[in-house]
mmCIF file of C-alpha atoms in Angstrom:
data_model
loop_
_atom_site.group_PDB
_atom_site.id
_atom_site.type_symbol
_atom_site.label_atom_id
_atom_site.label_comp_id
_atom_site.label_asym_id
_atom_site.label_seq_id
_atom_site.Cartn_x
_atom_site.Cartn_y
_atom_site.Cartn_z
ATOM 1 C CA UNK R 26 4.890 -20.863 10.076
ATOM 2 C CA UNK R 27 8.006 -20.555 12.821
ATOM 3 C CA UNK R 28 9.192 -17.392 13.420
ATOM 4 C CA UNK R 29 12.629 -17.625 12.822
ATOM 5 C CA UNK R 30 10.985 -18.310 9.275
ATOM 6 C CA UNK R 31 8.527 -15.300 9.535
ATOM 7 C CA UNK R 32 11.742 -13.246 10.522
ATOM 8 C CA UNK R 33 13.640 -14.507 7.337
ATOM 9 C CA UNK R 34 10.105 -14.053 5.033
ATOM 10 C CA UNK R 35 9.436 -9.972 6.684
ATOM 11 C CA UNK R 36 13.387 -9.439 6.014
ATOM 12 C CA UNK R 37 13.490 -10.303 2.423
ATOM 13 C CA UNK R 38 10.042 -8.043 2.155
ATOM 14 C CA UNK R 39 11.494 -5.789 3.667
ATOM 15 C CA UNK R 40 14.888 -5.048 1.046
ATOM 16 C CA UNK R 41 12.140 -5.881 -1.791
ATOM 17 C CA UNK R 42 10.199 -2.735 -1.816
ATOM 18 C CA UNK R 43 13.087 -0.822 0.272
ATOM 19 C CA UNK R 44 14.643 -2.024 -3.582
ATOM 20 C CA UNK R 45 11.833 -1.341 -5.868
ATOM 21 C CA UNK R 46 10.768 2.661 -3.733
ATOM 22 C CA UNK R 47 15.005 3.523 -4.301
ATOM 23 C CA UNK R 48 14.752 2.141 -8.445
ATOM 24 C CA UNK R 49 11.451 4.819 -8.773
ATOM 25 C CA UNK R 50 12.866 6.957 -6.677
ATOM 26 C CA UNK R 51 16.506 7.208 -9.211
ATOM 27 C CA UNK R 52 14.323 7.303 -12.211
ATOM 28 C CA UNK R 53 17.289 9.751 -14.101
ATOM 29 C CA UNK R 54 15.626 13.365 -14.371
ATOM 30 C CA UNK R 55 16.169 14.595 -17.385
ATOM 31 C CA UNK R 56 14.745 10.816 -18.993
ATOM 32 C CA UNK R 57 11.725 11.608 -16.997
ATOM 33 C CA UNK R 58 8.356 12.913 -19.229
ATOM 34 C CA UNK R 59 7.851 16.873 -17.735
ATOM 35 C CA UNK R 60 3.727 16.154 -18.291
ATOM 36 C CA UNK R 61 4.199 12.951 -15.662
ATOM 37 C CA UNK R 62 6.702 14.118 -13.133
ATOM 38 C CA UNK R 63 5.539 17.743 -12.365
ATOM 39 C CA UNK R 64 5.462 19.197 -8.346
ATOM 40 C CA UNK R 65 5.675 17.114 -5.652
ATOM 41 C CA UNK R 66 7.726 14.247 -7.865
ATOM 42 C CA UNK R 67 7.348 10.592 -7.442
ATOM 43 C CA UNK R 68 5.776 11.509 -3.898
ATOM 44 C CA UNK R 69 2.900 12.089 -5.284
ATOM 45 C CA UNK R 70 1.882 9.127 -6.868
ATOM 46 C CA UNK R 71 -0.901 6.560 -4.199
ATOM 47 C CA UNK R 72 1.291 3.466 -6.048
ATOM 48 C CA UNK R 73 4.598 4.994 -4.957
ATOM 49 C CA UNK R 74 3.724 6.036 -1.566
ATOM 50 C CA UNK R 75 1.799 2.959 -1.687
ATOM 51 C CA UNK R 76 6.109 1.665 -1.988
ATOM 52 C CA UNK R 77 7.003 3.377 1.319
ATOM 53 C CA UNK R 78 3.776 2.207 3.678
ATOM 54 C CA UNK R 79 4.548 -1.602 2.724
ATOM 55 C CA UNK R 80 8.424 -0.677 3.701
ATOM 56 C CA UNK R 81 7.689 0.938 6.516
ATOM 57 C CA UNK R 82 5.167 -2.501 7.534
ATOM 58 C CA UNK R 83 8.347 -5.059 6.566
ATOM 59 C CA UNK R 84 10.305 -3.506 8.270
ATOM 60 C CA UNK R 85 8.272 -2.892 11.282
ATOM 61 C CA UNK R 86 7.200 -6.677 10.811
ATOM 62 C CA UNK R 87 11.285 -8.444 11.072
ATOM 63 C CA UNK R 88 11.257 -5.845 14.412
ATOM 64 C CA UNK R 89 8.304 -7.725 15.590
ATOM 65 C CA UNK R 90 10.047 -10.646 14.381
ATOM 66 C CA UNK R 91 13.751 -10.459 16.145
ATOM 67 C CA UNK R 92 12.236 -9.123 19.110
ATOM 68 C CA UNK R 93 10.222 -12.359 19.558
ATOM 69 C CA UNK R 94 13.293 -14.711 18.888
ATOM 70 C CA UNK R 95 15.425 -12.552 21.516
ATOM 71 C CA UNK R 96 12.948 -13.210 23.996
ATOM 72 C CA UNK R 97 12.262 -9.780 24.501
ATOM 73 C CA UNK R 98 8.387 -10.291 24.971
ATOM 74 C CA UNK R 99 6.811 -6.964 26.088
ATOM 75 C CA UNK R 100 8.593 -4.332 23.345
ATOM 76 C CA UNK R 101 7.527 -7.286 21.002
ATOM 77 C CA UNK R 102 3.846 -6.887 22.185
ATOM 78 C CA UNK R 103 3.983 -3.186 21.565
ATOM 79 C CA UNK R 104 5.888 -3.620 18.169
ATOM 80 C CA UNK R 105 3.485 -7.294 17.061
ATOM 81 C CA UNK R 106 -0.042 -3.576 17.768
ATOM 82 C CA UNK R 107 1.844 -1.307 15.954
ATOM 83 C CA UNK R 108 2.291 -4.245 12.769
ATOM 84 C CA UNK R 109 -1.303 -5.095 13.038
ATOM 85 C CA UNK R 110 -2.502 -1.945 12.810
ATOM 86 C CA UNK R 111 -0.638 -0.977 9.806
ATOM 87 C CA UNK R 112 -1.555 -4.296 7.868
ATOM 88 C CA UNK R 113 -4.921 -3.699 9.024
ATOM 89 C CA UNK R 114 -5.692 -0.160 8.308
ATOM 90 C CA UNK R 115 -3.658 0.626 5.205
ATOM 91 C CA UNK R 116 -0.869 -2.050 4.152
ATOM 92 C CA UNK R 117 -3.765 -4.809 3.023
ATOM 93 C CA UNK R 118 -6.469 -2.437 1.798
ATOM 94 C CA UNK R 119 -3.653 0.005 -0.069
ATOM 95 C CA UNK R 120 -2.216 -2.396 -1.599
ATOM 96 C CA UNK R 121 -5.646 -4.223 -2.652
ATOM 97 C CA UNK R 122 -6.685 -0.952 -3.680
ATOM 98 C CA UNK R 123 -3.523 0.147 -6.039
ATOM 99 C CA UNK R 124 -3.248 -3.178 -7.937
ATOM 100 C CA UNK R 125 -7.237 -3.490 -8.530
ATOM 101 C CA UNK R 126 -7.416 0.123 -9.339
ATOM 102 C CA UNK R 127 -4.451 0.379 -11.282
ATOM 103 C CA UNK R 128 -5.016 -2.389 -13.945
ATOM 104 C CA UNK R 129 -8.588 -2.249 -13.883
ATOM 105 C CA UNK R 130 -8.364 1.596 -14.950
ATOM 106 C CA UNK R 131 -4.702 0.580 -17.559
ATOM 107 C CA UNK R 132 -7.121 -2.044 -18.974
ATOM 108 C CA UNK R 133 -10.353 0.835 -19.826
ATOM 109 C CA UNK R 134 -7.386 3.489 -20.930
ATOM 110 C CA UNK R 135 -3.883 3.802 -19.741
ATOM 111 C CA UNK R 136 -3.409 6.805 -21.134
ATOM 112 C CA UNK R 137 -5.516 8.321 -17.546
ATOM 113 C CA UNK R 138 -3.508 6.407 -15.292
ATOM 114 C CA UNK R 139 -0.073 5.434 -16.736
ATOM 115 C CA UNK R 140 1.115 7.198 -20.057
ATOM 116 C CA UNK R 141 2.489 5.797 -22.596
ATOM 117 C CA UNK R 142 5.794 8.269 -22.575
ATOM 118 C CA UNK R 143 6.481 6.178 -19.417
ATOM 119 C CA UNK R 144 7.002 2.535 -21.116
ATOM 120 C CA UNK R 145 10.561 4.444 -22.076
ATOM 121 C CA UNK R 146 11.577 4.803 -18.401
ATOM 122 C CA UNK R 147 10.354 2.845 -16.187
ATOM 123 C CA UNK R 148 10.803 -1.529 -16.742
ATOM 124 C CA UNK R 149 7.813 -3.779 -16.552
ATOM 125 C CA UNK R 150 9.230 -5.011 -14.026
ATOM 126 C CA UNK R 151 8.983 -2.122 -12.357
ATOM 127 C CA UNK R 152 6.101 -1.382 -13.267
ATOM 128 C CA UNK R 153 4.322 -4.744 -12.142
ATOM 129 C CA UNK R 154 7.058 -4.650 -8.774
ATOM 130 C CA UNK R 155 4.816 -1.418 -8.333
ATOM 131 C CA UNK R 156 1.099 -2.479 -9.084
ATOM 132 C CA UNK R 157 1.154 -6.421 -9.491
ATOM 133 C CA UNK R 158 3.190 -7.486 -6.878
ATOM 134 C CA UNK R 159 1.525 -5.606 -4.298
ATOM 135 C CA UNK R 160 -1.550 -7.755 -3.896
ATOM 136 C CA UNK R 161 0.143 -11.584 -3.521
ATOM 137 C CA UNK R 162 2.562 -9.686 -0.649
ATOM 138 C CA UNK R 163 -0.426 -8.695 1.267
ATOM 139 C CA UNK R 164 -2.341 -12.048 0.503
ATOM 140 C CA UNK R 165 0.779 -14.113 1.209
ATOM 141 C CA UNK R 166 0.966 -12.107 4.715
ATOM 142 C CA UNK R 167 -2.455 -13.025 5.273
ATOM 143 C CA UNK R 168 -1.692 -16.914 5.575
ATOM 144 C CA UNK R 169 1.610 -17.062 6.979
ATOM 145 C CA UNK R 170 0.080 -15.412 10.194
ATOM 146 C CA UNK R 171 -2.986 -14.054 12.276
ATOM 147 C CA UNK R 172 -3.095 -10.208 12.406
ATOM 148 C CA UNK R 173 -5.153 -8.393 15.334
ATOM 149 C CA UNK R 174 -8.183 -5.887 13.856
ATOM 150 C CA UNK R 175 -8.956 -3.218 15.286
ATOM 151 C CA UNK R 176 -12.664 -1.827 16.685
ATOM 152 C CA UNK R 177 -14.129 -1.659 13.348
ATOM 153 C CA UNK R 178 -15.297 2.264 14.060
ATOM 154 C CA UNK R 179 -11.506 2.999 15.290
ATOM 155 C CA UNK R 180 -10.647 1.117 12.065
ATOM 156 C CA UNK R 181 -12.065 3.562 9.350
ATOM 157 C CA UNK R 182 -11.586 6.126 10.857
ATOM 158 C CA UNK R 183 -8.145 5.776 10.402
ATOM 159 C CA UNK R 184 -8.670 4.485 7.269
ATOM 160 C CA UNK R 185 -10.449 7.355 6.028
ATOM 161 C CA UNK R 186 -8.139 9.798 7.937
ATOM 162 C CA UNK R 187 -5.246 8.847 6.120
ATOM 163 C CA UNK R 188 -7.640 9.140 2.493
ATOM 164 C CA UNK R 189 -8.535 12.781 3.927
ATOM 165 C CA UNK R 190 -4.915 13.067 3.318
ATOM 166 C CA UNK R 191 -3.876 12.036 0.303
ATOM 167 C CA UNK R 192 -6.813 13.627 -1.202
ATOM 168 C CA UNK R 193 -5.917 16.641 0.465
ATOM 169 C CA UNK R 194 -2.316 16.855 -1.064
ATOM 170 C CA UNK R 195 -3.981 16.365 -4.825
ATOM 171 C CA UNK R 196 -6.074 19.206 -4.502
ATOM 172 C CA UNK R 197 -2.827 20.868 -3.230
ATOM 173 C CA UNK R 198 -1.331 19.943 -6.359
ATOM 174 C CA UNK R 199 -3.772 20.754 -8.540
ATOM 175 C CA UNK R 200 -4.425 24.599 -6.884
ATOM 176 C CA UNK R 201 -0.493 25.443 -7.322
ATOM 177 C CA UNK R 202 0.368 23.769 -10.468
ATOM 178 C CA UNK R 203 -3.515 23.816 -12.311
ATOM 179 C CA UNK R 204 -2.204 19.868 -12.662
ATOM 180 C CA UNK R 205 -3.813 16.569 -11.968
ATOM 181 C CA UNK R 206 -1.751 13.889 -10.376
ATOM 182 C CA UNK R 207 -3.200 11.733 -12.827
ATOM 183 C CA UNK R 208 -5.041 12.438 -15.977
ATOM 184 C CA UNK R 209 -8.305 11.113 -15.308
ATOM 185 C CA UNK R 210 -9.596 13.319 -13.020
ATOM 186 C CA UNK R 211 -9.430 16.167 -15.658
ATOM 187 C CA UNK R 212 -12.779 14.546 -16.978
ATOM 188 C CA UNK R 213 -14.817 15.354 -13.656
ATOM 189 C CA UNK R 214 -16.305 18.334 -12.918
ATOM 190 C CA UNK R 215 -16.534 19.663 -9.288
ATOM 191 C CA UNK R 216 -18.845 17.390 -8.463
ATOM 192 C CA UNK R 217 -18.112 14.479 -10.246
ATOM 193 C CA UNK R 218 -14.334 13.914 -8.703
ATOM 194 C CA UNK R 219 -16.084 14.442 -5.570
ATOM 195 C CA UNK R 220 -18.307 11.262 -6.341
ATOM 196 C CA UNK R 221 -15.384 9.565 -8.151
ATOM 197 C CA UNK R 222 -13.405 10.051 -4.527
ATOM 198 C CA UNK R 223 -16.575 9.202 -2.527
ATOM 199 C CA UNK R 224 -16.302 5.688 -5.321
ATOM 200 C CA UNK R 225 -13.238 5.492 -4.746
ATOM 201 C CA UNK R 226 -12.921 5.328 -0.469
ATOM 202 C CA UNK R 227 -16.284 3.267 -0.462
ATOM 203 C CA UNK R 228 -13.989 0.258 -2.295
ATOM 204 C CA UNK R 229 -11.458 0.994 0.174
ATOM 205 C CA UNK R 230 -13.609 -0.033 2.996
ATOM 206 C CA UNK R 231 -14.907 -3.042 0.622
ATOM 207 C CA UNK R 232 -11.396 -3.930 1.250
ATOM 208 C CA UNK R 233 -10.804 -3.573 4.487
ATOM 209 C CA UNK R 234 -13.762 -4.975 5.260
ATOM 210 C CA UNK R 235 -12.479 -7.911 2.983
ATOM 211 C CA UNK R 236 -9.102 -8.168 4.119
ATOM 212 C CA UNK R 237 -10.813 -8.740 8.180
ATOM 213 C CA UNK R 238 -13.599 -11.192 6.515
ATOM 214 C CA UNK R 239 -10.353 -13.140 5.081
ATOM 215 C CA UNK R 240 -8.605 -12.849 8.532
ATOM 216 C CA UNK R 241 -10.643 -14.495 10.390
ATOM 217 C CA UNK R 242 -11.696 -17.355 7.561
ATOM 218 C CA UNK R 243 -8.236 -17.912 7.833
ATOM 219 C CA UNK R 244 -7.328 -18.351 11.344
ATOM 220 C CA UNK R 245 -11.005 -18.263 13.080
ATOM 221 C CA UNK R 246 -11.226 -16.928 16.286
ATOM 222 C CA UNK R 247 -10.362 -19.706 18.489
ATOM 223 C CA UNK R 248 -7.191 -20.163 16.927
ATOM 224 C CA UNK R 249 -6.072 -16.171 16.273
ATOM 225 C CA UNK R 250 -7.172 -16.189 20.533
ATOM 226 C CA UNK R 251 -4.364 -19.226 21.705
ATOM 227 C CA UNK R 252 -2.017 -18.119 18.348
ATOM 228 C CA UNK R 253 -1.392 -14.542 20.778
ATOM 229 C CA UNK R 254 -1.400 -16.150 24.053
ATOM 230 C CA UNK R 255 2.239 -17.941 22.652
ATOM 231 C CA UNK R 256 3.594 -14.267 21.737
#
């Protein structure tokens, strides 16, 4: 894909995610179900944090494209390294996890993750923007250009660290409010919850490996290396 086309795509994706994040952040306070938006507001939900993550990723990607267009290659290489690290370790696995886990649990029992009371607050299009469109965007990014994945150990340590931070945030909110971020968590005793978190981490690691596999299968190591030399 031409750099100018990539720049246009990344700019539009950034604007889209910024718009979606803005839309969910400005749900009218008086319309919010009290049992949903307690301590931490929207920022306790992985879905909303993922929107911010995607906006940052596409903003960094657009910056890298612009630097390549204006021939600032030394700066571009540094930004591209950050872009690839963001995509491989966070943007792809988190988007995939959000989409797959949300719709799996929603199909089983929506009250566990997305209470019916939200239907009158969050429009259907916004629900799909947050929980459905994130996966096609991630797959399109894989198809649009190659990404350099970090060493496996480094990538998994970074991913595990971010997962640990989010779990700590969830537990902190429970310690302050006595309420779980997701009603699903109330179904487990402490060992069961620990097992659930461990299983979720295993799934997101699998999505990380899946993204790396797709990147390699689509682009191939030799073609990938030649494209990097053109930067």
